[in-house]
């Protein structure tokens, strides 16, 4: 296939703070909601994770060897401002990390909030409390003041739509739809305020949201299934991007929220803030598409990639045309191309893929991990991304999940995503040594060639 990636294309990889850093209570860090949530039996907590906090120098050396052009990470709010006051040790850690990335020609891409709300904020009502809007803006200003000149790409909130729709699964919320969408509204206002502040600061970079986008297929050509797909897309995808790009709620999503009694209350000035704080680019996470039919009464398992039903609007159903991962998520590379085109045709802003990958159970054998399934998965998605670029989609980069093995949000270390194996299990820490998987060497070649083999 003809090489079509621009020379400055950001071949990267991603992690998040609480899933990789460990050191959960060291050097002044306070607890986040992820540190204190109930952990399923047989699944590890996040206290040590991959111990990146102590081993970041080794990890960045490996990222350099891998050839990464960019590293998308998140900054821990509870490490930087554990109680509303700046913790200089937390600032210093991220200064060292960002400095080392730049020294190794790896562009830092920072997410300011990735599921890990500080406990002191949660105890005051979390995002349901409007005061959290200001607390978030103050926290982000500290980040911009310290790192604004060194980080050219910022993301405000990771997978805000997942927090709103599956918060009970990922440990961020367990409330009614009305309460969750009021929280969500406050997050949207906070995001817009922070985006406006960033622009006013003239830092020279770009800022945008980072939702999890899953294009939605209708289960059949029945008109009612087509309408179900329209409403599912509006609620799961476009609500979040329409506000970030256009400064206003998607009309279909708003109608649905009104119908189910979950429409949020606006305060005076909210609409103006939303309109004044629109994004420069769109970062998003893609794992799979979803398929829906018109609603029928059926109990469903909910996780961040399976979905749910809303009476009168839609019901998620299995797409029997797609294979599944070991952990039950559909695999749909062609859907990746479809999603890239769908987002770009709606918004005409440059796109950055901040997560895409396959979780699997893996064992170390003689210092090696043979993850051909990961190579196959990523290769097929990159092929479809190439086709999307040929279609005319403007792409900034591709940062698969994950750079290194980390703790899955609700399935522990047994669900591994990384190019680099971390020697630990859910039960035992072992020596936490790093081993390069087969996919490490494969991705290294992709980056070196700026694309797949012809």
CSV table of C-alpha atoms in Angstrom, one decimal:
chain,number,residue,atom,x,y,z
A,1,UNK,CA,0.0,0.0,0.0
A,2,UNK,CA,1.2,3.5,-0.9
A,3,UNK,CA,2.7,5.4,2.0
A,4,UNK,CA,0.4,8.3,2.8
A,5,UNK,CA,1.3,9.3,6.3
A,6,UNK,CA,2.8,12.8,6.6
A,7,UNK,CA,6.4,13.0,7.8
A,8,UNK,CA,5.3,14.7,11.1
A,9,UNK,CA,2.6,12.0,11.8
A,10,UNK,CA,2.6,11.2,15.5
A,11,UNK,CA,3.2,7.5,15.9
A,12,UNK,CA,2.7,7.2,19.7
A,13,UNK,CA,1.3,5.1,22.5
A,14,UNK,CA,-0.8,5.9,25.6
A,15,UNK,CA,-1.2,5.3,29.3
A,16,UNK,CA,-3.0,7.0,32.2
A,17,UNK,CA,-1.6,8.0,35.6
A,18,UNK,CA,-3.5,5.8,38.0
A,19,UNK,CA,-3.2,2.7,35.8
A,20,UNK,CA,0.6,2.9,35.4
A,21,UNK,CA,2.3,5.1,38.0
A,22,UNK,CA,1.7,3.4,41.3
A,23,UNK,CA,3.3,5.4,44.2
A,24,UNK,CA,-0.3,6.1,45.2
A,25,UNK,CA,0.5,7.8,48.5
A,26,UNK,CA,4.1,8.9,48.0
A,27,UNK,CA,5.7,12.4,47.9
A,28,UNK,CA,2.5,14.2,49.0
A,29,UNK,CA,0.1,12.5,46.6
A,30,UNK,CA,-3.5,12.3,48.0
A,31,UNK,CA,-6.0,9.5,47.3
A,32,UNK,CA,-8.2,9.6,44.1
A,33,UNK,CA,-11.5,7.8,43.7
A,34,UNK,CA,-9.6,5.0,42.0
A,35,UNK,CA,-7.4,4.4,45.0
A,36,UNK,CA,-10.4,3.9,47.4
A,37,UNK,CA,-13.0,2.2,45.2
A,38,UNK,CA,-14.1,-1.4,45.7
A,39,UNK,CA,-11.9,-3.8,43.7
A,40,UNK,CA,-13.3,-7.0,42.3
A,41,UNK,CA,-12.0,-10.1,44.1
A,42,UNK,CA,-9.0,-11.6,42.4
A,43,UNK,CA,-8.2,-8.2,40.7
A,44,UNK,CA,-5.3,-6.0,41.8
A,45,UNK,CA,-5.7,-2.4,43.1
A,46,UNK,CA,-3.7,0.5,41.7
A,47,UNK,CA,-1.3,1.1,44.6
A,48,UNK,CA,1.8,-0.1,42.7
A,49,UNK,CA,0.4,-0.6,39.2
A,50,UNK,CA,3.4,-0.8,36.8
A,51,UNK,CA,5.5,1.3,39.2
A,52,UNK,CA,6.1,3.9,36.4
A,53,UNK,CA,6.6,6.6,39.0
A,54,UNK,CA,9.8,5.0,40.1
A,55,UNK,CA,10.8,3.5,36.7
A,56,UNK,CA,9.9,6.3,34.3
A,57,UNK,CA,13.5,6.8,33.2
A,58,UNK,CA,13.7,3.1,32.2
A,59,UNK,CA,10.3,3.3,30.5
A,60,UNK,CA,11.1,6.4,28.5
A,61,UNK,CA,14.3,4.7,27.3
A,62,UNK,CA,12.2,1.8,26.1
A,63,UNK,CA,9.8,4.3,24.4
A,64,UNK,CA,12.7,5.8,22.7
A,65,UNK,CA,13.9,2.4,21.5
A,66,UNK,CA,10.4,1.6,20.3
A,67,UNK,CA,10.7,4.8,18.2
A,68,UNK,CA,7.7,6.6,19.6
A,69,UNK,CA,7.2,10.1,18.2
A,70,UNK,CA,4.6,10.9,20.9
A,71,UNK,CA,3.6,9.6,24.4
A,72,UNK,CA,0.1,10.3,25.6
A,73,UNK,CA,-0.1,10.2,29.4
A,74,UNK,CA,-2.4,11.7,32.0
A,75,UNK,CA,-1.5,13.9,34.9
A,76,UNK,CA,-2.8,12.9,38.3
A,77,UNK,CA,-4.9,15.7,39.9
A,78,UNK,CA,-4.5,14.2,43.3
A,79,UNK,CA,-0.7,14.1,42.8
A,80,UNK,CA,-0.5,17.8,41.7
A,81,UNK,CA,-3.1,19.3,44.0
A,82,UNK,CA,-4.1,16.6,46.6
A,83,UNK,CA,-6.1,19.0,48.7
A,84,UNK,CA,-6.5,22.0,46.6
A,85,UNK,CA,-3.0,23.2,47.3
A,86,UNK,CA,-0.1,22.7,44.9
A,87,UNK,CA,2.1,19.7,45.8
A,88,UNK,CA,5.5,20.7,44.4
A,89,UNK,CA,6.8,17.1,44.5
A,90,UNK,CA,3.9,16.2,42.1
A,91,UNK,CA,4.8,19.1,39.8
A,92,UNK,CA,8.5,18.1,39.9
A,93,UNK,CA,7.6,14.5,38.8
A,94,UNK,CA,5.8,15.6,35.7
A,95,UNK,CA,8.5,18.2,34.9
A,96,UNK,CA,11.1,15.4,35.0
A,97,UNK,CA,8.9,13.1,32.8
A,98,UNK,CA,8.1,15.8,30.3
A,99,UNK,CA,11.7,17.0,30.1
A,100,UNK,CA,13.0,13.4,29.6
A,101,UNK,CA,10.4,12.9,26.8
A,102,UNK,CA,11.5,16.0,25.0
A,103,UNK,CA,15.2,15.1,25.5
A,104,UNK,CA,14.4,11.9,23.7
A,105,UNK,CA,12.5,13.5,20.8
A,106,UNK,CA,9.1,12.2,22.1
A,107,UNK,CA,6.3,14.7,22.0
A,108,UNK,CA,4.4,14.8,25.3
A,109,UNK,CA,0.6,14.7,24.9
A,110,UNK,CA,-1.1,15.4,28.2
A,111,UNK,CA,-4.6,14.5,29.4
A,112,UNK,CA,-5.5,16.5,32.5
A,113,UNK,CA,-8.2,14.2,33.9
A,114,UNK,CA,-8.5,10.5,33.3
A,115,UNK,CA,-11.1,9.0,35.7
A,116,UNK,CA,-9.1,9.8,38.9
A,117,UNK,CA,-11.0,12.5,40.8
A,118,UNK,CA,-9.3,13.5,44.1
A,119,UNK,CA,-11.2,12.0,47.1
A,120,UNK,CA,-11.4,15.5,48.7
A,121,UNK,CA,-13.4,16.7,45.7
A,122,UNK,CA,-15.5,13.6,45.6
A,123,UNK,CA,-16.4,14.0,49.3
A,124,UNK,CA,-17.8,17.5,48.5
A,125,UNK,CA,-20.1,16.0,45.9
A,126,UNK,CA,-17.7,15.6,43.0
A,127,UNK,CA,-18.9,16.8,39.6
A,128,UNK,CA,-22.4,17.1,40.9
A,129,UNK,CA,-21.2,20.1,42.9
A,130,UNK,CA,-20.8,23.2,40.7
A,131,UNK,CA,-17.8,24.2,42.8
A,132,UNK,CA,-15.8,21.5,41.1
A,133,UNK,CA,-15.9,23.5,37.9
A,134,UNK,CA,-13.7,26.2,39.5
A,135,UNK,CA,-11.5,23.6,41.2
A,136,UNK,CA,-10.9,21.9,37.9
A,137,UNK,CA,-10.1,25.2,36.1
A,138,UNK,CA,-7.7,26.2,38.9
A,139,UNK,CA,-6.0,22.8,38.7
A,140,UNK,CA,-5.6,23.1,34.9
A,141,UNK,CA,-4.2,26.6,35.2
A,142,UNK,CA,-1.5,25.2,37.4
A,143,UNK,CA,-0.7,22.7,34.7
A,144,UNK,CA,-0.7,25.3,32.0
A,145,UNK,CA,1.5,27.6,34.1
A,146,UNK,CA,4.1,24.8,34.7
A,147,UNK,CA,3.9,22.8,31.4
A,148,UNK,CA,2.1,25.0,28.9
A,149,UNK,CA,5.3,25.9,26.9
A,150,UNK,CA,6.5,22.2,26.7
A,151,UNK,CA,3.3,20.3,25.9
A,152,UNK,CA,1.9,21.2,22.5
A,153,UNK,CA,-1.2,18.9,22.7
A,154,UNK,CA,-3.6,18.9,25.6
A,155,UNK,CA,-6.8,16.8,26.3
A,156,UNK,CA,-9.3,18.0,28.9
A,157,UNK,CA,-11.3,14.9,30.0
A,158,UNK,CA,-10.7,11.3,29.0
A,159,UNK,CA,-13.9,9.4,28.0
A,160,UNK,CA,-16.4,11.8,29.6
A,161,UNK,CA,-19.1,9.9,27.8
A,162,UNK,CA,-18.1,6.6,29.5
A,163,UNK,CA,-18.1,8.3,32.9
A,164,UNK,CA,-21.7,9.5,32.2
A,165,UNK,CA,-23.0,6.3,30.7
A,166,UNK,CA,-21.0,3.5,32.5
A,167,UNK,CA,-19.6,5.3,35.6
A,168,UNK,CA,-20.6,2.5,37.9
A,169,UNK,CA,-18.4,0.1,36.0
A,170,UNK,CA,-15.2,2.2,35.9
A,171,UNK,CA,-15.5,3.4,39.5
A,172,UNK,CA,-16.4,7.1,38.9
A,173,UNK,CA,-20.1,7.3,39.6
A,174,UNK,CA,-23.1,5.2,40.7
A,175,UNK,CA,-26.0,7.6,40.4
A,176,UNK,CA,-29.3,8.1,38.6
A,177,UNK,CA,-29.3,9.3,34.9
A,178,UNK,CA,-30.6,12.7,36.1
A,179,UNK,CA,-27.7,13.1,38.5
A,180,UNK,CA,-25.1,11.7,36.1
A,181,UNK,CA,-26.1,14.1,33.3
A,182,UNK,CA,-26.1,17.1,35.7
A,183,UNK,CA,-22.5,16.0,36.6
A,184,UNK,CA,-21.8,15.7,32.9
A,185,UNK,CA,-23.1,19.2,32.2
A,186,UNK,CA,-20.7,20.6,34.9
A,187,UNK,CA,-17.9,18.7,33.2
A,188,UNK,CA,-18.8,20.2,29.9
A,189,UNK,CA,-18.9,23.7,31.3
A,190,UNK,CA,-15.5,23.0,33.1
A,191,UNK,CA,-14.0,21.7,29.9
A,192,UNK,CA,-15.1,24.8,28.0
A,193,UNK,CA,-13.9,27.2,30.7
A,194,UNK,CA,-10.5,25.5,30.7
A,195,UNK,CA,-10.3,25.5,26.9
A,196,UNK,CA,-11.1,29.3,26.9
A,197,UNK,CA,-8.4,29.9,29.6
A,198,UNK,CA,-5.9,27.9,27.6
A,199,UNK,CA,-6.6,30.0,24.5
A,200,UNK,CA,-6.4,33.2,26.4
A,201,UNK,CA,-3.0,32.1,27.7
A,202,UNK,CA,-1.5,32.0,24.2
A,203,UNK,CA,0.5,28.8,24.9
A,204,UNK,CA,0.8,28.0,21.3
A,205,UNK,CA,-0.5,24.5,21.4
A,206,UNK,CA,-3.9,22.8,20.8
A,207,UNK,CA,-6.5,21.6,23.3
A,208,UNK,CA,-9.5,19.3,22.8
A,209,UNK,CA,-11.7,16.6,24.3
A,210,UNK,CA,-10.9,12.9,24.4
A,211,UNK,CA,-14.2,10.9,24.3
A,212,UNK,CA,-14.6,7.2,23.5
A,213,UNK,CA,-16.3,7.2,20.1
A,214,UNK,CA,-18.1,4.1,18.7
A,215,UNK,CA,-20.0,4.5,15.5
A,216,UNK,CA,-23.4,2.9,15.7
A,217,UNK,CA,-24.9,0.5,13.1
A,218,UNK,CA,-28.6,-0.2,12.9
A,219,UNK,CA,-29.4,-3.9,13.4
A,220,UNK,CA,-31.4,-4.0,10.1
A,221,UNK,CA,-32.8,-1.7,7.4
A,222,UNK,CA,-36.1,-1.3,9.4
A,223,UNK,CA,-36.8,2.4,9.8
A,224,UNK,CA,-37.2,2.0,13.6
A,225,UNK,CA,-33.7,0.4,13.8
A,226,UNK,CA,-32.3,3.3,11.7
A,227,UNK,CA,-33.8,5.8,14.2
A,228,UNK,CA,-32.5,3.8,17.1
A,229,UNK,CA,-28.9,4.1,15.7
A,230,UNK,CA,-29.5,7.9,15.2
A,231,UNK,CA,-30.4,8.3,18.9
A,232,UNK,CA,-27.7,6.0,20.2
A,233,UNK,CA,-25.1,8.0,18.2
A,234,UNK,CA,-26.5,11.3,19.5
A,235,UNK,CA,-26.4,10.2,23.2
A,236,UNK,CA,-23.2,8.3,23.2
A,237,UNK,CA,-21.1,10.3,20.7
A,238,UNK,CA,-22.4,13.6,19.4
A,239,UNK,CA,-23.6,15.1,22.7
A,240,UNK,CA,-20.0,15.3,23.8
A,241,UNK,CA,-18.4,16.4,20.6
A,242,UNK,CA,-21.1,18.8,19.6
A,243,UNK,CA,-20.6,20.8,22.8
A,244,UNK,CA,-16.8,20.7,22.4
A,245,UNK,CA,-16.9,21.8,18.8
A,246,UNK,CA,-20.0,23.9,18.4
A,247,UNK,CA,-20.6,25.0,22.0
A,248,UNK,CA,-24.1,23.6,22.2
A,249,UNK,CA,-25.9,20.3,22.9
A,250,UNK,CA,-26.9,17.9,20.2
A,251,UNK,CA,-30.6,18.3,19.6
A,252,UNK,CA,-31.4,14.6,19.4
A,253,UNK,CA,-29.5,13.9,22.6
A,254,UNK,CA,-31.2,16.8,24.4
A,255,UNK,CA,-34.6,15.5,23.3
A,256,UNK,CA,-33.8,12.0,24.6
A,257,UNK,CA,-32.6,13.4,28.0
A,258,UNK,CA,-35.8,15.5,28.3
A,259,UNK,CA,-37.9,12.4,27.6
A,260,UNK,CA,-36.3,10.3,30.3
A,261,UNK,CA,-36.2,13.2,32.8
A,262,UNK,CA,-32.4,13.5,32.7
A,263,UNK,CA,-31.9,16.9,31.0
A,264,UNK,CA,-29.5,19.0,33.1
A,265,UNK,CA,-30.2,22.4,34.6
A,266,UNK,CA,-28.3,25.3,33.1
A,267,UNK,CA,-27.1,28.2,35.3
A,268,UNK,CA,-26.9,31.7,34.0
A,269,UNK,CA,-23.8,32.1,31.9
A,270,UNK,CA,-23.3,28.3,31.2
A,271,UNK,CA,-24.3,28.7,27.5
A,272,UNK,CA,-21.9,31.6,27.0
A,273,UNK,CA,-19.0,29.6,28.5
A,274,UNK,CA,-19.8,26.6,26.3
A,275,UNK,CA,-19.9,28.9,23.2
A,276,UNK,CA,-16.6,30.6,24.1
A,277,UNK,CA,-14.6,27.5,24.9
A,278,UNK,CA,-14.6,25.4,21.7
A,279,UNK,CA,-11.8,22.9,20.8
A,280,UNK,CA,-8.9,23.0,18.3
A,281,UNK,CA,-8.8,19.3,17.5
A,282,UNK,CA,-10.5,16.1,18.5
A,283,UNK,CA,-8.7,13.3,20.3
A,284,UNK,CA,-10.7,10.1,20.7
A,285,UNK,CA,-10.5,6.5,21.8
A,286,UNK,CA,-11.7,3.8,19.4
A,287,UNK,CA,-12.1,0.1,20.3
A,288,UNK,CA,-15.2,-1.0,18.4
A,289,UNK,CA,-18.5,0.0,16.9
A,290,UNK,CA,-21.9,-0.7,18.4
A,291,UNK,CA,-25.1,-2.2,16.9
A,292,UNK,CA,-28.6,-1.2,18.0
A,293,UNK,CA,-32.2,-2.1,17.4
A,294,UNK,CA,-35.4,-0.4,18.4
A,295,UNK,CA,-36.0,-1.0,22.1
A,296,UNK,CA,-37.2,-4.4,23.5
A,297,UNK,CA,-37.2,-5.5,27.1
A,298,UNK,CA,-34.0,-7.5,27.8
A,299,UNK,CA,-31.6,-7.4,30.8
A,300,UNK,CA,-28.1,-6.5,29.6
A,301,UNK,CA,-24.6,-6.6,30.9
A,302,UNK,CA,-23.1,-3.0,30.8
A,303,UNK,CA,-19.5,-2.2,30.4
A,304,UNK,CA,-17.7,0.7,28.7
A,305,UNK,CA,-17.8,-1.0,25.3
A,306,UNK,CA,-20.9,-3.1,25.3
A,307,UNK,CA,-23.7,-0.6,25.9
A,308,UNK,CA,-27.3,-0.7,27.1
A,309,UNK,CA,-30.9,0.2,26.2
A,310,UNK,CA,-33.1,3.2,26.8
A,311,UNK,CA,-36.9,2.4,26.6
A,312,UNK,CA,-38.5,4.0,23.6
A,313,UNK,CA,-35.2,4.8,21.9
A,314,UNK,CA,-32.7,2.0,21.4
A,315,UNK,CA,-31.3,-1.4,22.6
A,316,UNK,CA,-27.7,-2.6,21.9
A,317,UNK,CA,-27.5,-6.0,20.2
A,318,UNK,CA,-24.7,-8.3,19.2
A,319,UNK,CA,-23.3,-7.9,15.7
A,320,UNK,CA,-22.8,-11.5,14.6
A,321,UNK,CA,-20.6,-10.3,11.7
A,322,UNK,CA,-17.8,-9.3,14.0
A,323,UNK,CA,-15.3,-11.5,15.8
A,324,UNK,CA,-14.8,-10.9,19.6
A,325,UNK,CA,-11.8,-10.4,21.8
A,326,UNK,CA,-11.0,-12.8,24.6
A,327,UNK,CA,-12.7,-10.3,26.9
A,328,UNK,CA,-15.9,-10.0,24.8
A,329,UNK,CA,-15.4,-6.8,22.8
A,330,UNK,CA,-16.1,-6.7,19.1
A,331,UNK,CA,-13.2,-6.3,16.6
A,332,UNK,CA,-14.1,-4.0,13.8
A,333,UNK,CA,-11.2,-2.4,11.8
A,334,UNK,CA,-13.5,-1.4,9.0
A,335,UNK,CA,-15.6,0.4,11.6
A,336,UNK,CA,-12.5,2.4,12.5
A,337,UNK,CA,-12.4,3.8,9.0
A,338,UNK,CA,-16.1,4.5,9.2
A,339,UNK,CA,-15.8,6.2,12.6
A,340,UNK,CA,-12.8,8.4,11.4
A,341,UNK,CA,-14.9,9.5,8.4
A,342,UNK,CA,-18.0,10.0,10.4
A,343,UNK,CA,-16.3,12.3,13.0
A,344,UNK,CA,-14.3,14.2,10.4
A,345,UNK,CA,-17.3,14.8,8.1
A,346,UNK,CA,-19.3,16.2,11.0
A,347,UNK,CA,-16.6,18.5,12.5
A,348,UNK,CA,-13.8,19.1,10.0
A,349,UNK,CA,-11.2,19.3,12.7
A,350,UNK,CA,-7.9,17.3,12.8
A,351,UNK,CA,-8.2,14.0,14.6
A,352,UNK,CA,-5.8,12.2,17.1
A,353,UNK,CA,-6.4,8.6,18.0
A,354,UNK,CA,-5.5,8.4,21.7
A,355,UNK,CA,-6.5,4.8,22.4
A,356,UNK,CA,-7.0,1.7,20.2
A,357,UNK,CA,-5.9,-1.8,21.2
A,358,UNK,CA,-6.7,-5.3,22.3
A,359,UNK,CA,-6.6,-6.7,25.8
A,360,UNK,CA,-5.5,-10.3,26.3
A,361,UNK,CA,-4.2,-12.7,28.9
A,362,UNK,CA,-0.5,-13.2,28.4
A,363,UNK,CA,2.3,-15.2,29.8
A,364,UNK,CA,6.1,-14.6,29.7
A,365,UNK,CA,7.9,-17.5,28.1
A,366,UNK,CA,11.7,-17.4,28.2
A,367,UNK,CA,11.6,-13.6,28.4
A,368,UNK,CA,9.3,-13.3,25.4
A,369,UNK,CA,5.6,-12.7,24.7
A,370,UNK,CA,4.3,-13.8,21.4
A,371,UNK,CA,1.3,-11.5,20.8
A,372,UNK,CA,0.5,-12.1,17.1
A,373,UNK,CA,-3.1,-11.3,17.8
A,374,UNK,CA,-2.1,-7.8,18.8
A,375,UNK,CA,0.0,-7.3,15.7
A,376,UNK,CA,-2.9,-8.5,13.6
A,377,UNK,CA,-5.4,-6.2,15.4
A,378,UNK,CA,-3.2,-3.1,15.1
A,379,UNK,CA,-2.1,-3.8,11.5
A,380,UNK,CA,-5.8,-4.1,10.4
A,381,UNK,CA,-6.7,-0.9,12.1
A,382,UNK,CA,-3.7,1.0,10.7
A,383,UNK,CA,-4.6,-0.2,7.2
A,384,UNK,CA,-8.1,1.2,7.7
A,385,UNK,CA,-6.6,4.5,9.0
A,386,UNK,CA,-4.6,4.7,5.8
A,387,UNK,CA,-7.8,4.3,3.8
A,388,UNK,CA,-9.4,7.0,5.9
A,389,UNK,CA,-6.5,9.4,5.2
A,390,UNK,CA,-7.0,8.6,1.5
A,391,UNK,CA,-10.7,9.4,2.0
A,392,UNK,CA,-9.6,12.9,3.0
A,393,UNK,CA,-9.6,12.6,6.8
A,394,UNK,CA,-7.0,14.9,8.5
A,395,UNK,CA,-5.0,12.8,11.0
A,396,UNK,CA,-2.5,14.2,13.6
A,397,UNK,CA,-1.4,10.8,15.0
A,398,UNK,CA,-2.1,7.4,16.3
A,399,UNK,CA,-1.5,6.4,20.0
A,400,UNK,CA,-2.5,2.8,20.7
A,401,UNK,CA,-3.4,1.6,24.2
A,402,UNK,CA,-1.1,0.9,25.7
A,403,UNK,CA,2.6,1.8,25.7
A,404,UNK,CA,3.3,-0.6,28.5
A,405,UNK,CA,1.2,-3.1,30.5
A,406,UNK,CA,-1.0,-1.4,33.0
A,407,UNK,CA,-3.9,-2.1,35.3
A,408,UNK,CA,-7.1,-2.4,33.4
A,409,UNK,CA,-9.8,-0.2,35.0
A,410,UNK,CA,-12.0,-3.1,36.2
A,411,UNK,CA,-10.2,-6.2,35.0
A,412,UNK,CA,-6.8,-5.9,36.6
A,413,UNK,CA,-3.4,-6.8,35.1
A,414,UNK,CA,-4.8,-10.0,33.6
A,415,UNK,CA,-6.1,-7.9,30.7
A,416,UNK,CA,-2.9,-6.7,29.1
A,417,UNK,CA,-2.6,-4.2,26.3
A,418,UNK,CA,1.0,-3.1,26.2
A,419,UNK,CA,3.9,-3.3,23.8
A,420,UNK,CA,6.0,-3.9,26.9
A,421,UNK,CA,5.3,-6.7,29.4
A,422,UNK,CA,5.5,-5.9,33.1
A,423,UNK,CA,6.4,-8.9,35.2
A,424,UNK,CA,3.6,-9.0,37.8
A,425,UNK,CA,0.2,-10.6,38.2
A,426,UNK,CA,-2.9,-9.6,40.1
A,427,UNK,CA,-1.7,-11.5,43.1
A,428,UNK,CA,2.1,-11.1,43.0
A,429,UNK,CA,4.4,-8.1,42.2
A,430,UNK,CA,7.5,-10.2,41.3
A,431,UNK,CA,10.3,-7.9,40.1
A,432,UNK,CA,8.2,-5.7,37.8
A,433,UNK,CA,10.8,-6.2,35.1
A,434,UNK,CA,10.1,-5.0,31.6
A,435,UNK,CA,10.1,-7.3,28.5
A,436,UNK,CA,9.6,-6.3,24.9
A,437,UNK,CA,6.8,-8.3,23.3
A,438,UNK,CA,6.8,-9.3,19.7
A,439,UNK,CA,4.4,-6.4,19.0
A,440,UNK,CA,7.1,-4.0,20.2
A,441,UNK,CA,9.5,-5.0,17.4
A,442,UNK,CA,6.6,-5.0,14.8
A,443,UNK,CA,5.5,-1.4,15.8
A,444,UNK,CA,9.1,-0.3,15.9
A,445,UNK,CA,9.3,-1.2,12.2
A,446,UNK,CA,5.9,0.5,11.4
A,447,UNK,CA,7.2,3.8,13.0
A,448,UNK,CA,10.6,3.6,11.3
A,449,UNK,CA,8.9,3.1,7.9
A,450,UNK,CA,6.2,5.7,8.7
A,451,UNK,CA,3.6,3.1,7.8
A,452,UNK,CA,3.0,-0.5,7.0
A,453,UNK,CA,5.0,-2.5,4.5
A,454,UNK,CA,4.0,-2.1,0.8
